[in-house]
Short mmCIF file of C-alpha atoms and ligand atoms in Angstrom, two decimals:
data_model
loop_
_atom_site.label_atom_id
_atom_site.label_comp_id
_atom_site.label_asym_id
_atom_site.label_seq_id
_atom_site.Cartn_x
_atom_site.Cartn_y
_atom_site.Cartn_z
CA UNK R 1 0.00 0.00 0.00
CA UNK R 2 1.19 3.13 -0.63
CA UNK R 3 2.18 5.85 1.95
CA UNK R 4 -0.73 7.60 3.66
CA UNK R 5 -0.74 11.61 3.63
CA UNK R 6 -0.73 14.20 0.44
CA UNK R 7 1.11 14.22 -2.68
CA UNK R 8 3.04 16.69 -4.44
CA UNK R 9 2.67 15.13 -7.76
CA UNK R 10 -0.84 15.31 -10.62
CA UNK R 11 -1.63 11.74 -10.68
CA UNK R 12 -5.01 10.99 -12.61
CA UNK R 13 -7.53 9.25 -11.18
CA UNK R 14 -7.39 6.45 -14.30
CA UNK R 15 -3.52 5.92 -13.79
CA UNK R 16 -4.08 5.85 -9.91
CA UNK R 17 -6.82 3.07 -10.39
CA UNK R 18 -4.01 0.93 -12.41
CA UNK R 19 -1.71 1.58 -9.90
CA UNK R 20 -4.04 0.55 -7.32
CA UNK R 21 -4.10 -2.63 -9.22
CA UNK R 22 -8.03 -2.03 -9.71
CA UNK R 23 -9.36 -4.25 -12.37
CA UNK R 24 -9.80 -2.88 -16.00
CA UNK R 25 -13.25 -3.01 -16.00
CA UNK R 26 -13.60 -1.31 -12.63
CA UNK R 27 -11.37 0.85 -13.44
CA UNK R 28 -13.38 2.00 -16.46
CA UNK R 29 -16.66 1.97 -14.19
CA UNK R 30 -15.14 4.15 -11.96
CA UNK R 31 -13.44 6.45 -14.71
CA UNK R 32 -17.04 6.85 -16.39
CA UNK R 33 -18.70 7.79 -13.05
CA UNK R 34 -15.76 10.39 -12.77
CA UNK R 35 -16.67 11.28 -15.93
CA UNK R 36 -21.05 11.79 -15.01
CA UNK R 37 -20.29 13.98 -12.23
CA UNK R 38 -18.50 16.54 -14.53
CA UNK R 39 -22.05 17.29 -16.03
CA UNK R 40 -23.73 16.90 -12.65
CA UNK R 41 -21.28 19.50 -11.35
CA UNK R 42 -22.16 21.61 -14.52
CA UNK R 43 -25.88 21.25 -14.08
CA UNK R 44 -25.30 22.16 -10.26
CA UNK R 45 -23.27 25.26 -11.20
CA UNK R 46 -25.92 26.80 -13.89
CA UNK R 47 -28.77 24.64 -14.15
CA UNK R 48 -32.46 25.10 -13.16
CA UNK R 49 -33.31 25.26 -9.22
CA UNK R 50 -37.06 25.00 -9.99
CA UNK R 51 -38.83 21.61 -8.84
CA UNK R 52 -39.47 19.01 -11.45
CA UNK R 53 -43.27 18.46 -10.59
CA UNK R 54 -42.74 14.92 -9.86
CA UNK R 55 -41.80 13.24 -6.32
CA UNK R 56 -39.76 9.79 -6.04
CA UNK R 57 -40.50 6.87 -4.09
CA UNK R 58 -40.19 8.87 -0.84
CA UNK R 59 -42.93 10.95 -1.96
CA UNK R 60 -39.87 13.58 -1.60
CA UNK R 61 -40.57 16.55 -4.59
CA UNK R 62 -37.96 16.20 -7.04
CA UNK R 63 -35.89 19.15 -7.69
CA UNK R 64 -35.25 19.53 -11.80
CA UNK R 65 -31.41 18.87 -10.62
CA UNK R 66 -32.83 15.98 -9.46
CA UNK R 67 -34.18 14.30 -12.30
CA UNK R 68 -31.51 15.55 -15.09
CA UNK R 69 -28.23 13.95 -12.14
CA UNK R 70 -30.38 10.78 -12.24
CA UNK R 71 -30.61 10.80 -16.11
CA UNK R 72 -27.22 12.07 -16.17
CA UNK R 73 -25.49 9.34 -14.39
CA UNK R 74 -27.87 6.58 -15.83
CA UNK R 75 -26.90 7.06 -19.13
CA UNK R 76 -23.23 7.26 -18.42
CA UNK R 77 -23.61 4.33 -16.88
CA UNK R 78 -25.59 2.58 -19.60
CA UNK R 79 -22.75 3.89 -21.68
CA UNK R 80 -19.91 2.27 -19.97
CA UNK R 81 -21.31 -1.33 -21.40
CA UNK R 82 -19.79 -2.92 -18.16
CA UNK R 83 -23.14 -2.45 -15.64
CA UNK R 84 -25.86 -5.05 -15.53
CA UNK R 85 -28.28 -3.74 -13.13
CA UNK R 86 -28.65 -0.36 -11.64
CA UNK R 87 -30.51 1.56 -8.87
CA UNK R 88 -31.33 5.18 -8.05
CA UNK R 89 -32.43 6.52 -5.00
CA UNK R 90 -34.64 8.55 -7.48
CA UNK R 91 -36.68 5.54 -9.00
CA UNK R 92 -38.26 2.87 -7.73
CA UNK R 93 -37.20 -0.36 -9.83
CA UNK R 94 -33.74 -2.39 -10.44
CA UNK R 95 -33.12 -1.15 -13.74
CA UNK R 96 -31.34 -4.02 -15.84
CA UNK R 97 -28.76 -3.06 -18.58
CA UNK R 98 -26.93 -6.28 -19.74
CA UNK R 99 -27.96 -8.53 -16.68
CA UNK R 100 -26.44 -11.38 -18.39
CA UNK R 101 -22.82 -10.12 -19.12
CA UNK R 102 -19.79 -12.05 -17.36
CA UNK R 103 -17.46 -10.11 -15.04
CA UNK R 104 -19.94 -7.19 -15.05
CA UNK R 105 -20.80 -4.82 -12.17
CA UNK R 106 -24.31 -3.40 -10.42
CA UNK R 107 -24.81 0.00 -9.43
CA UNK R 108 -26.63 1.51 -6.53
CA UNK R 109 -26.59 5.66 -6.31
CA UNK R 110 -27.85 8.30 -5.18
CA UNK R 111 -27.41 10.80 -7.81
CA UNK R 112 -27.97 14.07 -5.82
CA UNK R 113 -28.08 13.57 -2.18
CA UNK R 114 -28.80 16.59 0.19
CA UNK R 115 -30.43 18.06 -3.25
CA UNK R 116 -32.58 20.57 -1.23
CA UNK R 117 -29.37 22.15 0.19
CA UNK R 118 -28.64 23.64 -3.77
CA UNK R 119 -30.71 26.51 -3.00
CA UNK R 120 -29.32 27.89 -0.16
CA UNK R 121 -25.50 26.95 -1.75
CA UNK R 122 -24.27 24.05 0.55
CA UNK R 123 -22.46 21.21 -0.51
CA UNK R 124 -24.04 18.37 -2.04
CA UNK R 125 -22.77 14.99 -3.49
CA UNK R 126 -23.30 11.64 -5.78
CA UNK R 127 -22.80 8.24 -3.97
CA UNK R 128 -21.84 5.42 -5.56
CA UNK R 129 -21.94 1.56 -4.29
CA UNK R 130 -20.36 -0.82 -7.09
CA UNK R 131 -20.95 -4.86 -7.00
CA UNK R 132 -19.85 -7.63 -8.73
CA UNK R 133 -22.12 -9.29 -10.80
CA UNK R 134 -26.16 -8.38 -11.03
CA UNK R 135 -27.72 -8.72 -7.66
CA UNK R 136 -27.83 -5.37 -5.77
CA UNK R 137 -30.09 -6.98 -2.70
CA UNK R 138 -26.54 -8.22 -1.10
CA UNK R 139 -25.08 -7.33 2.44
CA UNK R 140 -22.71 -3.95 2.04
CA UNK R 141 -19.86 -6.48 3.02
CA UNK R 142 -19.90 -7.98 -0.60
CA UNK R 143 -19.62 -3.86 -2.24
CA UNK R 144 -16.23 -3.82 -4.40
CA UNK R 145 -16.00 -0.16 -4.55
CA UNK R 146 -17.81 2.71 -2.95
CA UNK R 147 -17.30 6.04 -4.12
CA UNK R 148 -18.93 9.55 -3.11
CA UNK R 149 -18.54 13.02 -4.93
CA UNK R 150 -18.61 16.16 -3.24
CA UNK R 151 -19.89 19.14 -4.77
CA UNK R 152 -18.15 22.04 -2.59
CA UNK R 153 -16.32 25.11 -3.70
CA UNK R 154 -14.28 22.59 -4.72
CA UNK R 155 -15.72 19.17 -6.51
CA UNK R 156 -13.51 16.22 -5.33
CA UNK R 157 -14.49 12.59 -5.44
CA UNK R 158 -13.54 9.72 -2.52
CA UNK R 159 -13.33 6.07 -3.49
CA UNK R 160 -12.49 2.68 -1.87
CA UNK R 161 -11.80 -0.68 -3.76
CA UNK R 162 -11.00 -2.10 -0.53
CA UNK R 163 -7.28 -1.05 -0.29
CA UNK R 164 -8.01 1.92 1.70
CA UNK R 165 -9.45 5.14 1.14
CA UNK R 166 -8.02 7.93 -1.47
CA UNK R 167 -9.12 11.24 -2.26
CA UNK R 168 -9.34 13.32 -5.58
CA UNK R 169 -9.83 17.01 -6.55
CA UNK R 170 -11.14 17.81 -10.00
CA UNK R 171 -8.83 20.78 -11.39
CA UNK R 172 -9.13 23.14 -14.05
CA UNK R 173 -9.23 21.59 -17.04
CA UNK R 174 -12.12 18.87 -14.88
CA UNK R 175 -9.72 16.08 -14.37
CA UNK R 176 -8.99 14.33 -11.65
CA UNK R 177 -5.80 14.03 -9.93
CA UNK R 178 -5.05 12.51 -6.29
CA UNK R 179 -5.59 15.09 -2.97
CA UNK R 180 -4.60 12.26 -0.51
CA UNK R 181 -4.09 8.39 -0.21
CA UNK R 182 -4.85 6.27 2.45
CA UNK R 183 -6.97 8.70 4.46
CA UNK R 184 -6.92 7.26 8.17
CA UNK R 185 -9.32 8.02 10.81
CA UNK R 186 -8.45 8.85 14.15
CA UNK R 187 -9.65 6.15 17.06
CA UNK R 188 -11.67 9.23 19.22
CA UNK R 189 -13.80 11.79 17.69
CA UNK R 190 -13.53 15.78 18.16
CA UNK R 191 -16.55 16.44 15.96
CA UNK R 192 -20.12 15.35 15.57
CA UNK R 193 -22.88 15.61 12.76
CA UNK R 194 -26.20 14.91 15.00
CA UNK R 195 -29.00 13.99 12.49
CA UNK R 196 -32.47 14.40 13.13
CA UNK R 197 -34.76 16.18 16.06
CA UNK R 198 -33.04 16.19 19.22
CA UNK R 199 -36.43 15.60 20.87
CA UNK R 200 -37.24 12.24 19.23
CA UNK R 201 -34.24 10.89 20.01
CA UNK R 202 -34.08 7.74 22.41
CA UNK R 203 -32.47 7.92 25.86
CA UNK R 204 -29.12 5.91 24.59
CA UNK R 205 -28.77 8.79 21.64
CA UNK R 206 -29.91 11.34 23.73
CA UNK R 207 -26.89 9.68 26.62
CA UNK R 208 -24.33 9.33 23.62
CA UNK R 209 -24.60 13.74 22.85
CA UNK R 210 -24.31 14.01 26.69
CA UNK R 211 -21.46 12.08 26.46
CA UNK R 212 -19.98 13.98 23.27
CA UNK R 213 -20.86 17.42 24.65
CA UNK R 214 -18.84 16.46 27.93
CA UNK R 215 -16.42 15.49 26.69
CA UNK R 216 -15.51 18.73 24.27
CA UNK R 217 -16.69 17.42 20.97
CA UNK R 218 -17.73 20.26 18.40
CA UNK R 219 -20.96 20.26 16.47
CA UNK R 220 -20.53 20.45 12.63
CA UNK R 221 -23.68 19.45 11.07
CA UNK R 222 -24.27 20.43 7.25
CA UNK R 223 -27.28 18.68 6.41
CA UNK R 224 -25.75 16.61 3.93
CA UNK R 225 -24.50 13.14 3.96
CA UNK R 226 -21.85 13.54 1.82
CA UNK R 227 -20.33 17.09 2.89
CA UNK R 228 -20.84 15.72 6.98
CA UNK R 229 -19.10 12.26 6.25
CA UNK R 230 -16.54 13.68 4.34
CA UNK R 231 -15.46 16.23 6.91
CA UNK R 232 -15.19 13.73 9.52
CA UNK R 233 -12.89 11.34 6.95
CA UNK R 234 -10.66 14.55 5.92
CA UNK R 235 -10.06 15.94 9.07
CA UNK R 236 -9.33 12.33 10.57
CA UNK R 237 -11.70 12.74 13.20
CA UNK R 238 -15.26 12.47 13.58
CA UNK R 239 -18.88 10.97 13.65
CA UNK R 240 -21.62 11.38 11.85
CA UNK R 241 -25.36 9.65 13.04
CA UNK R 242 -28.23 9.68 12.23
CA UNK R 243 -30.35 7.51 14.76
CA UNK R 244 -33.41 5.99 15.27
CA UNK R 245 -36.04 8.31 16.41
CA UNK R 246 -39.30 7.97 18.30
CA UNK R 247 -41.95 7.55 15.08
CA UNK R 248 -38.89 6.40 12.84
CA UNK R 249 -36.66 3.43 14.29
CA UNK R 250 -35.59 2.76 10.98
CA UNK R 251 -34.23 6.27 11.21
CA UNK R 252 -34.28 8.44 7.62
CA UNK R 253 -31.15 7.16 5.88
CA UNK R 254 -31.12 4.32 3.04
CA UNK R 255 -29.28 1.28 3.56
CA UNK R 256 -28.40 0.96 -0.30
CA UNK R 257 -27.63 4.07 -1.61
CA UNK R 258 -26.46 6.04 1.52
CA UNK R 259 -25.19 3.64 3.99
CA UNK R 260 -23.49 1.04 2.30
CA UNK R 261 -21.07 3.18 0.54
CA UNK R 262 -20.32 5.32 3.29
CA UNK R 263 -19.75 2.10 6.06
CA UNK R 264 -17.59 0.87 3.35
CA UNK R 265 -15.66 4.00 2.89
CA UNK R 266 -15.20 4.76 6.43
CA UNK R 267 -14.27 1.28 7.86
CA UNK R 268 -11.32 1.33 5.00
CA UNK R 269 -10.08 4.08 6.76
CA UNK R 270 -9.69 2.22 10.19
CA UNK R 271 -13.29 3.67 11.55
CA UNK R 272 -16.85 2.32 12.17
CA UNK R 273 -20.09 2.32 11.17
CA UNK R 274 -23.48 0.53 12.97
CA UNK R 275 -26.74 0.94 13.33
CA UNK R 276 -26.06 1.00 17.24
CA UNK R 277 -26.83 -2.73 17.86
CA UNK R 278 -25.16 -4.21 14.25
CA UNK R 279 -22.18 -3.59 12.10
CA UNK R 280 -24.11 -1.59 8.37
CA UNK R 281 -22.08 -4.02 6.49
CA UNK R 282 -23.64 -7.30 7.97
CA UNK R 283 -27.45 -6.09 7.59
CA UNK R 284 -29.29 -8.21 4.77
CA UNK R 285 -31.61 -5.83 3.04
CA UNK R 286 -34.86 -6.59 2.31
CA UNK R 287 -36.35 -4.15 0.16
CA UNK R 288 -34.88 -1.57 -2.26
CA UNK R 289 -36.05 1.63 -0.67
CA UNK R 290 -34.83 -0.17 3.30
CA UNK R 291 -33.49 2.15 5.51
CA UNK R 292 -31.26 2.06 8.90
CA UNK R 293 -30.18 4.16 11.57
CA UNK R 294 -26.36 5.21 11.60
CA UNK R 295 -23.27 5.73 13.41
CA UNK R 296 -20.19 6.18 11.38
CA UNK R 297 -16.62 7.87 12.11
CA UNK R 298 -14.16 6.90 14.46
CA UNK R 299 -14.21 3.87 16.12
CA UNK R 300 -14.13 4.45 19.98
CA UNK R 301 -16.98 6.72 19.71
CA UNK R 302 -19.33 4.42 17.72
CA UNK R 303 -18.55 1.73 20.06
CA UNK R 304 -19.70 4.31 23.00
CA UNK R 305 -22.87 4.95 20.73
CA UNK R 306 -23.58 0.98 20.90
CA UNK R 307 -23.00 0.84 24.13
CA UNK R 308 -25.33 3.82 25.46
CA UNK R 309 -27.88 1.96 23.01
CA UNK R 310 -27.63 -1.55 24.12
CA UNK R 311 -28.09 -0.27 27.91
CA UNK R 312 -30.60 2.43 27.24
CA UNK R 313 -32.27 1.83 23.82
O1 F6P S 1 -30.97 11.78 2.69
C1 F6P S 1 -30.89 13.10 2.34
C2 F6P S 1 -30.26 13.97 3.40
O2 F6P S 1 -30.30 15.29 2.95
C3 F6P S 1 -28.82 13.59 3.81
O3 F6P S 1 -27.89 14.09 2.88
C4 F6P S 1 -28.68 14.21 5.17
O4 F6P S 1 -27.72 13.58 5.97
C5 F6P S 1 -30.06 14.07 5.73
O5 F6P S 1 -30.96 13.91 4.64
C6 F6P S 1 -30.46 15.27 6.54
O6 F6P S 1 -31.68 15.07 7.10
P1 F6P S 1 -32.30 16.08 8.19
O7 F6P S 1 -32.66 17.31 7.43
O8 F6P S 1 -33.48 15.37 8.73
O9 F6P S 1 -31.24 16.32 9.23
#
């Protein structure tokens, strides 16, 4: 593996991928994501705020930004002619492209999560969760890449194959070259992203922000998944939950296309993620739309979060 920290040098995400002795047609997967999320960043920059006039299976209103990411990114990945099945957190079936290729990959995303932060100008992202093969309905554990792109002042994309975690920045001319490899998470967190009304929460939540507030942690919450998980992975330090709440135990999050990828993501760089009693990896889905609560950052601090739940609830 190489060494953890920043580079000095413009490596490309493509030649990085090689490096990283990622498989061809991963590699190409990935590359061709890279590639969607210059048009979603586009779109983002000067397209149309309005809302769509349709809502997705959430009965959430679309946002125009919305629907043309979704189209965006399913196209692309139609494209790459190495995806057999696909999901969006935007539509409600298992789309199939060429469910009966060998050696090809499925595709659960989320094309523009936090999508209701664009009008008030705060980050949003894509997320990405790759598998082998054409059934998306698998425990996280089986992902072989998880990806996320954050659309900040700056756009910069995080991926895992499972050989840690590596971050890019896209630069002038919209390529991608290498921020950081092997991004490493601290065992004890300084900073927490609280999802969710403080009044609903249940008394082992509620006893886990005691527990953060006493202890000096600072509260940076965003409002979206992406932005709040990848502050906690770039500054090392960090958890992000959002719990079960009284009139939601399944909490708001979706196992698929939000929690997957980011469990993945931040246990390759030495953290944790749960749903308080269970490791996010290990939970079988059952549906398409299923959704979990979550604790994910550094480790000592989601083990105190399962804890404070298994005594209190
Ligand atoms: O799932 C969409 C999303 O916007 C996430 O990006 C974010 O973490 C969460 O919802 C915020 O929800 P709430 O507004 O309830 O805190």
């Amino acid at each position: 593996m190489l060494e953890a920290g920043k580079t000095k040098f413009q490596i490309d995400l493509r030649r990085y991928l090689r490096e990283d002795g990622v498989d061809d047609k991963l590699t190409h997967l990935i590359c061709e994501i890279a590639e969607a999320s210059k048009y979603i960043v586009n779109s983002i920059r000067t397209g149309d705020l309005g809302v769509a006039g349709t809502s997705n299976l959430y009965g959430e209103e679309q946002l125009a930004l919305d629907v043309l990411s979704d189209r965006i990114m399913r196209k692309r990945l139609a494209k790459s002619g190495v995806v057999s099945n696909v999901a969006s957190e935007e539509t409600r079936d298992v789309i199939a492209l060429s469910p009966h290729c060998a050696g090809n990959y499925s595709v659960a995303f989320d094309p523009l999560d936090g999508s209701s932060l664009v009008d008030v100008n705060l980050a949003v992202g894509t997320i990405v969760s790759i598998y082998a093969g054409s059934d998306l309905m698998q425990r996280g554990k089986r992902q072989v890449a998880a990806l996320y792109i954050l659309y900040g002042p700056r756009t910069t994309l995080v991926y895992t194959t499972g050989n840690g975690v590596h971050e890019f920045g896209m630069n002038q001319l919209m390529e991608y070259t290498l921020l950081r490899r092997n991004i490493r998470l601290a065992p004890k967190a300084g900073i927490y992203s609280p999802g969710g009304l403080r009044n609903r929460y249940s008394p082992g939540v509620e006893g886990f922000v005691c527990y953060l507030e006493a202890k000096g942690a600072k509260l940076r919450y965003s409002g979206g998944l992406v932005p709040d998980v990848n502050q906690l992975l770039i500054k090392s330090n960090g958890i992000f939950f959002y719990p079960h709440l009284q009139g939601a135990p399944q909490g708001k999050l979706r196992l698929l296309y939000e929690l997957n990828p980011m469990a993945f993501l931040i246990e390759q760089a030495g953290g944790a993620a749960s749903n308080g009693r269970q490791r996010i990896l290990e939970v079988q889905p059952q549906a398409i739309d299923d959704c979990q609560p979550f604790f994910g950052g550094c480790r000592d601090d989601v083990a105190k979060a399962e804890e404070l739940i298994a005594s209190r609830g």
